[in-house]
Short mmCIF file of C-alpha atoms and ligand atoms in Angstrom, two decimals:
data_model
loop_
_atom_site.label_atom_id
_atom_site.label_comp_id
_atom_site.label_asym_id
_atom_site.label_seq_id
_atom_site.Cartn_x
_atom_site.Cartn_y
_atom_site.Cartn_z
CA MET S 40 -53.45 55.35 -47.41
CA LYS S 41 -50.14 56.32 -45.86
CA LYS S 42 -51.62 55.79 -42.40
CA GLU S 43 -52.82 52.37 -43.45
CA ARG S 44 -49.30 51.38 -44.61
CA THR S 45 -47.69 52.64 -41.41
CA ARG S 46 -50.20 50.69 -39.34
CA ARG S 47 -49.43 47.50 -41.33
CA GLN S 48 -45.68 48.05 -40.99
CA ARG S 49 -46.09 48.46 -37.23
CA ALA S 50 -48.13 45.24 -37.08
CA ILE S 51 -45.38 43.35 -38.97
CA LEU S 52 -42.75 44.84 -36.66
CA ARG S 53 -44.75 43.81 -33.56
CA ARG S 54 -45.16 40.27 -34.94
CA ASN S 55 -41.42 40.01 -35.70
CA LEU S 56 -40.56 41.27 -32.22
CA PHE S 57 -43.01 38.77 -30.74
CA LEU S 58 -41.42 35.91 -32.75
CA ALA S 59 -37.92 37.01 -31.74
CA ALA S 60 -38.96 37.11 -28.08
CA CYS S 61 -40.52 33.64 -28.41
CA THR S 62 -37.30 32.30 -29.94
CA VAL S 63 -35.18 33.74 -27.12
CA VAL S 64 -37.52 32.28 -24.47
CA LEU S 65 -37.47 28.88 -26.22
CA VAL S 66 -33.66 28.83 -26.41
CA LEU S 67 -33.38 29.82 -22.73
CA LEU S 68 -35.88 27.09 -21.83
CA ILE S 69 -33.88 24.46 -23.73
CA LEU S 70 -30.64 25.61 -22.06
CA LEU S 71 -32.35 25.41 -18.66
CA ILE S 72 -33.60 21.87 -19.32
CA VAL S 73 -30.12 20.77 -20.47
CA GLU S 74 -28.57 22.26 -17.31
CA VAL S 75 -31.14 20.56 -15.07
CA ILE S 76 -30.49 17.19 -16.74
CA ARG S 77 -26.74 17.64 -16.31
CA TRP S 78 -27.19 18.70 -12.69
CA ILE S 79 -29.34 15.64 -11.90
CA GLY S 80 -26.79 13.40 -13.60
CA GLY S 81 -23.97 14.95 -11.53
CA GLU S 82 -25.95 14.55 -8.30
CA LYS S 83 -26.51 10.86 -9.02
CA ALA S 84 -22.82 10.27 -9.77
CA GLY S 85 -21.87 12.15 -6.60
CA GLU S 86 -24.25 10.10 -4.44
CA LYS S 87 -22.31 6.88 -4.93
CA PRO S 88 -18.63 7.69 -5.45
CA GLN S 89 -17.59 4.08 -4.72
CA ASP S 90 -20.12 2.49 -7.04
CA THR S 91 -18.08 1.69 -10.11
CA GLY S 92 -20.02 -1.49 -10.76
CA SER S 93 -21.84 0.04 -13.69
CA VAL S 94 -18.61 1.17 -15.34
CA THR S 95 -17.74 -1.36 -18.00
CA SER S 96 -14.28 -1.74 -19.49
CA ALA S 97 -15.65 -0.17 -22.67
CA ASP S 98 -16.45 3.02 -20.71
CA VAL S 99 -12.96 3.32 -19.28
CA THR S 100 -10.23 4.13 -21.73
CA PRO S 101 -6.60 3.87 -20.58
CA GLU S 102 -6.38 7.67 -20.86
CA GLN S 103 -9.14 8.09 -18.26
CA PRO S 104 -8.37 5.85 -15.27
CA VAL S 105 -11.08 5.57 -12.60
CA ALA S 106 -10.23 8.03 -9.85
CA ASP S 107 -8.96 6.46 -6.60
CA THR S 108 -11.57 7.49 -4.04
CA ARG S 109 -9.82 5.85 -1.08
CA PRO S 110 -8.74 8.37 1.57
CA GLN S 111 -5.03 9.16 1.75
CA PHE S 112 -5.00 9.05 5.55
CA VAL S 113 -6.51 6.38 7.79
CA THR S 114 -6.85 6.25 11.55
CA ARG S 115 -5.40 3.35 13.51
CA GLY S 116 -5.85 3.86 17.25
CA ASN S 117 -4.12 7.16 18.10
CA HIS S 118 -2.23 7.17 14.83
CA THR S 119 -3.10 8.85 11.56
CA LEU S 120 -1.28 6.96 8.82
CA ASP S 121 -0.76 7.72 5.15
CA ALA S 122 -2.32 4.64 3.55
CA THR S 123 -0.98 5.52 0.10
CA TYR S 124 2.69 5.54 1.18
CA THR S 125 4.37 2.63 -0.59
CA GLU S 126 7.77 0.87 -0.40
CA LEU S 127 8.25 -1.69 -3.18
CA MET S 128 12.03 -2.10 -3.06
CA ILE S 129 13.01 -5.68 -3.87
CA VAL S 130 15.97 -7.11 -2.00
CA ASN S 131 16.76 -10.79 -2.56
CA ALA S 132 19.60 -13.03 -3.74
CA LYS S 133 19.14 -11.78 -7.32
CA ASN S 134 18.76 -8.14 -6.26
CA PRO S 135 21.47 -7.45 -3.67
CA LEU S 136 21.97 -4.04 -2.12
CA PRO S 137 24.94 -2.02 -3.39
CA ASP S 138 28.11 -2.49 -1.31
CA ASP S 139 28.01 1.16 -0.24
CA TYR S 140 24.31 1.03 0.70
CA SER S 141 23.67 2.79 4.00
CA ILE S 142 20.37 3.65 5.62
CA GLU S 143 21.85 4.53 9.03
CA SER S 144 20.79 8.19 8.82
CA GLU S 145 17.14 7.17 8.22
CA LEU S 146 16.84 4.93 11.27
CA VAL S 147 15.09 5.56 14.57
CA GLU S 148 15.20 3.62 17.81
CA ILE S 149 12.16 1.52 18.61
CA ASP S 150 10.86 2.24 22.10
CA PRO S 151 11.45 -0.77 24.45
CA LYS S 152 7.69 -1.16 25.00
CA TYR S 153 7.31 -2.30 21.37
CA ARG S 154 10.19 -4.81 21.31
CA ASN S 155 11.61 -7.86 23.08
CA ASN S 156 15.20 -7.71 21.90
CA ASN S 157 17.91 -5.28 23.01
CA ASN S 158 20.52 -6.31 20.45
CA VAL S 159 18.77 -5.00 17.34
CA TYR S 160 16.22 -2.25 17.89
CA ARG S 161 16.18 0.26 15.04
CA ILE S 162 13.77 0.65 12.11
CA HIS S 163 13.32 3.00 9.15
CA LYS S 164 11.82 6.23 10.49
CA ASN S 165 9.03 6.16 7.87
CA VAL S 166 7.96 2.69 9.00
CA TYR S 167 8.06 3.34 12.74
CA PRO S 168 4.55 4.89 13.08
CA TYR S 169 3.04 1.84 11.33
CA ILE S 170 4.93 -0.53 13.68
CA GLN S 171 3.78 1.46 16.71
CA ALA S 172 0.15 1.46 15.59
CA MET S 173 0.26 -2.27 14.81
CA VAL S 174 1.87 -3.36 18.10
CA GLU S 175 -0.50 -1.11 20.09
CA ALA S 176 -3.53 -2.55 18.27
CA ALA S 177 -2.39 -6.12 18.94
CA GLN S 178 -1.77 -5.30 22.60
CA ASN S 179 -5.27 -3.77 22.81
CA ASP S 180 -6.62 -7.05 21.43
CA GLY S 181 -4.78 -8.90 24.23
CA VAL S 182 -2.08 -10.22 21.89
CA ASP S 183 1.52 -9.72 23.04
CA LEU S 184 3.04 -8.83 19.68
CA LYS S 185 6.62 -7.52 19.98
CA VAL S 186 9.36 -6.60 17.50
CA TRP S 187 12.19 -9.13 17.71
CA SER S 188 14.58 -8.27 14.89
CA PRO S 189 14.09 -5.13 12.77
CA TYR S 190 17.02 -3.34 11.08
CA ARG S 191 20.32 -5.20 10.91
CA SER S 192 23.60 -3.72 9.77
CA ARG S 193 25.66 -5.51 7.13
CA SER S 194 28.07 -6.79 9.80
CA VAL S 195 25.26 -8.16 11.99
CA GLN S 196 23.83 -9.93 8.92
CA GLN S 197 27.34 -11.26 8.15
CA THR S 198 27.58 -12.72 11.67
CA LEU S 199 24.11 -14.30 11.47
CA PHE S 200 24.91 -15.81 8.08
CA GLN S 201 28.24 -17.23 9.26
CA ASN S 202 26.55 -18.70 12.36
CA GLN S 203 24.05 -20.45 10.09
CA VAL S 204 26.85 -21.78 7.84
CA ASN S 205 28.58 -23.18 10.95
CA ARG S 206 25.30 -24.78 12.06
CA GLN S 207 24.94 -26.49 8.67
CA LEU S 208 28.53 -27.76 8.85
CA ALA S 209 27.91 -29.06 12.39
CA ASN S 210 24.84 -30.90 11.05
CA GLY S 211 27.03 -32.71 8.54
CA VAL S 212 26.25 -30.66 5.44
CA PRO S 213 29.30 -30.84 3.10
CA ALA S 214 31.48 -27.73 3.10
CA ASP S 215 30.77 -26.95 -0.58
CA GLN S 216 26.99 -26.92 0.11
CA ALA S 217 26.86 -25.31 3.54
CA GLU S 218 26.69 -21.69 2.32
CA GLU S 219 24.00 -22.45 -0.24
CA LYS S 220 21.88 -24.25 2.36
CA ALA S 221 22.46 -21.49 4.91
CA ALA S 222 21.34 -18.86 2.39
CA THR S 223 17.82 -20.34 2.24
CA ILE S 224 17.53 -19.74 6.00
CA VAL S 225 19.58 -16.59 6.62
CA ALA S 226 20.08 -14.17 3.76
CA ARG S 227 23.64 -13.57 2.63
CA PRO S 228 24.97 -10.14 3.65
CA GLY S 229 23.66 -7.56 1.18
CA THR S 230 20.59 -9.62 0.25
CA SER S 231 18.59 -9.25 3.48
CA GLU S 232 15.53 -7.03 3.74
CA HIS S 233 16.56 -6.37 7.33
CA GLU S 234 19.37 -4.16 5.99
CA THR S 235 16.77 -1.79 4.50
CA GLY S 236 15.00 -1.06 7.79
CA LEU S 237 11.71 -1.96 6.08
CA ALA S 238 11.32 -5.47 7.53
CA ALA S 239 11.07 -7.02 10.97
CA ASP S 240 10.83 -10.39 12.65
CA PHE S 241 8.26 -10.59 15.42
CA ASN S 242 8.43 -12.21 18.85
CA ARG S 243 10.69 -15.14 17.93
CA ALA S 244 12.33 -16.08 14.66
CA ASP S 245 11.41 -19.76 14.49
CA ASP S 246 8.58 -22.05 13.44
CA ALA S 247 7.03 -21.96 16.92
CA PHE S 248 5.78 -18.46 16.05
CA GLU S 249 3.20 -19.98 13.69
CA LYS S 250 1.46 -21.64 16.66
CA THR S 251 1.08 -18.36 18.60
CA PRO S 252 -1.84 -15.90 18.85
CA MET S 253 0.59 -13.27 17.53
CA TYR S 254 0.86 -15.12 14.21
CA ALA S 255 -2.93 -15.52 13.97
CA TRP S 256 -3.35 -11.81 14.70
CA MET S 257 -0.77 -10.86 12.06
CA GLN S 258 -2.47 -13.05 9.45
CA GLU S 259 -5.65 -11.09 9.99
CA HIS S 260 -4.38 -7.56 10.61
CA ALA S 261 -0.78 -7.00 9.38
CA ALA S 262 -1.91 -5.74 5.96
CA ASP S 263 -4.04 -3.04 7.59
CA TYR S 264 -0.78 -1.60 8.98
CA GLY S 265 1.15 -1.98 5.73
CA PHE S 266 2.89 -5.31 6.33
CA ILE S 267 2.92 -8.58 4.39
CA MET S 268 4.19 -11.99 5.43
CA ARG S 269 7.08 -11.96 3.00
CA TYR S 270 8.11 -15.62 2.68
CA THR S 271 5.60 -18.43 2.31
CA ARG S 272 6.15 -22.12 1.53
CA GLU S 273 4.46 -21.97 -1.88
CA LYS S 274 6.49 -18.94 -3.02
CA GLN S 275 9.92 -20.29 -1.99
CA PRO S 276 10.81 -21.09 -5.65
CA ILE S 277 10.42 -17.36 -6.40
CA THR S 278 11.70 -15.73 -3.20
CA GLY S 279 14.48 -18.25 -2.58
CA VAL S 280 13.67 -18.15 1.14
CA ILE S 281 12.05 -20.80 3.33
CA HIS S 282 8.61 -20.34 4.94
CA GLU S 283 9.08 -17.63 7.59
CA SER S 284 5.93 -17.07 9.63
CA TRP S 285 7.75 -14.41 11.70
CA HIS S 286 9.17 -12.14 8.97
CA TYR S 287 7.06 -9.20 7.81
CA ARG S 288 7.91 -6.57 5.27
CA PHE S 289 6.49 -3.05 5.16
CA VAL S 290 5.10 -2.17 1.72
CA GLY S 291 2.35 0.32 2.66
CA ILE S 292 -1.27 -0.12 3.75
CA TYR S 293 -3.12 -0.09 0.41
CA THR S 294 -0.28 -2.01 -1.24
CA ALA S 295 -0.25 -4.67 1.51
CA GLN S 296 -4.02 -5.06 1.24
CA GLU S 297 -3.70 -5.43 -2.55
CA ILE S 298 -0.89 -7.97 -2.26
CA LYS S 299 -2.78 -9.96 0.37
CA ALA S 300 -5.91 -10.05 -1.80
CA SER S 301 -3.90 -11.02 -4.90
CA GLY S 302 -2.10 -13.96 -3.25
CA LEU S 303 1.10 -12.88 -5.04
CA CYS S 304 4.51 -12.57 -3.41
CA LEU S 305 6.29 -9.21 -3.60
CA GLU S 306 8.45 -10.25 -6.58
CA GLU S 307 5.35 -11.29 -8.56
CA PHE S 308 3.39 -8.19 -7.54
CA VAL S 309 6.18 -5.81 -8.60
CA ALA S 310 6.66 -7.68 -11.90
CA GLN S 311 2.95 -7.42 -12.62
CA LYS S 312 2.94 -3.67 -11.88
CA LYS S 313 5.66 -3.02 -14.47
ZN1 ZN H 577 13.53 -11.73 8.99
#
């Protein structure tokens, strides 16, 4: 009788152990399946890092911006350039530079092989590699792109402005309007991008530039080196400056490409970013 009870107890114990083992195996199996599904999902997402086409605005909350998968550094000829480096400083008639503004210590001399002017020849040191890469690339394409007028000191800008005022007076523009007219052509001292070392005129600073292969090349490639054509006819009401086919401003590679694609001028682009 006692033996019979012990035997039954052992049978119950074995069954319970068997059930417990089954439960553990089942749980492990479920965990394994979940892991495999997650792994496959991760593999698929990793396969196409650029494919964000399936991401709808409902999927992306402002707290979780889509990661920027563009590389930080890009190769341009012999140069490795930081494509994320950005310069959005606005300098115009409404946003003059402070009177004590000085960038002298940040300037470097542009090698003569990149320029065709010996009077002004310095540029912001951070911008120089982009200028070098761009001029070299144009030269390799058989286009004789050269830097004409990069950085200008306040006093050089003052001289250029006064020369333009004198030209307006000589053309018969009344004395009380000459400065205003001149300012649409040459920026008043303190309001020129040239004083920042971030902008440059190329080859020749007149409308003839627009008819050259250098202009055509710049239209196609300048953004890939971080430069935008800063002053266009249609944006004159915003920039306050006439159409200047020769004046390019460094803003950074990805930023220049964005601005070019947007069709905005720098003032509009910066306002939109805020
Ligand atoms: Zn200029």
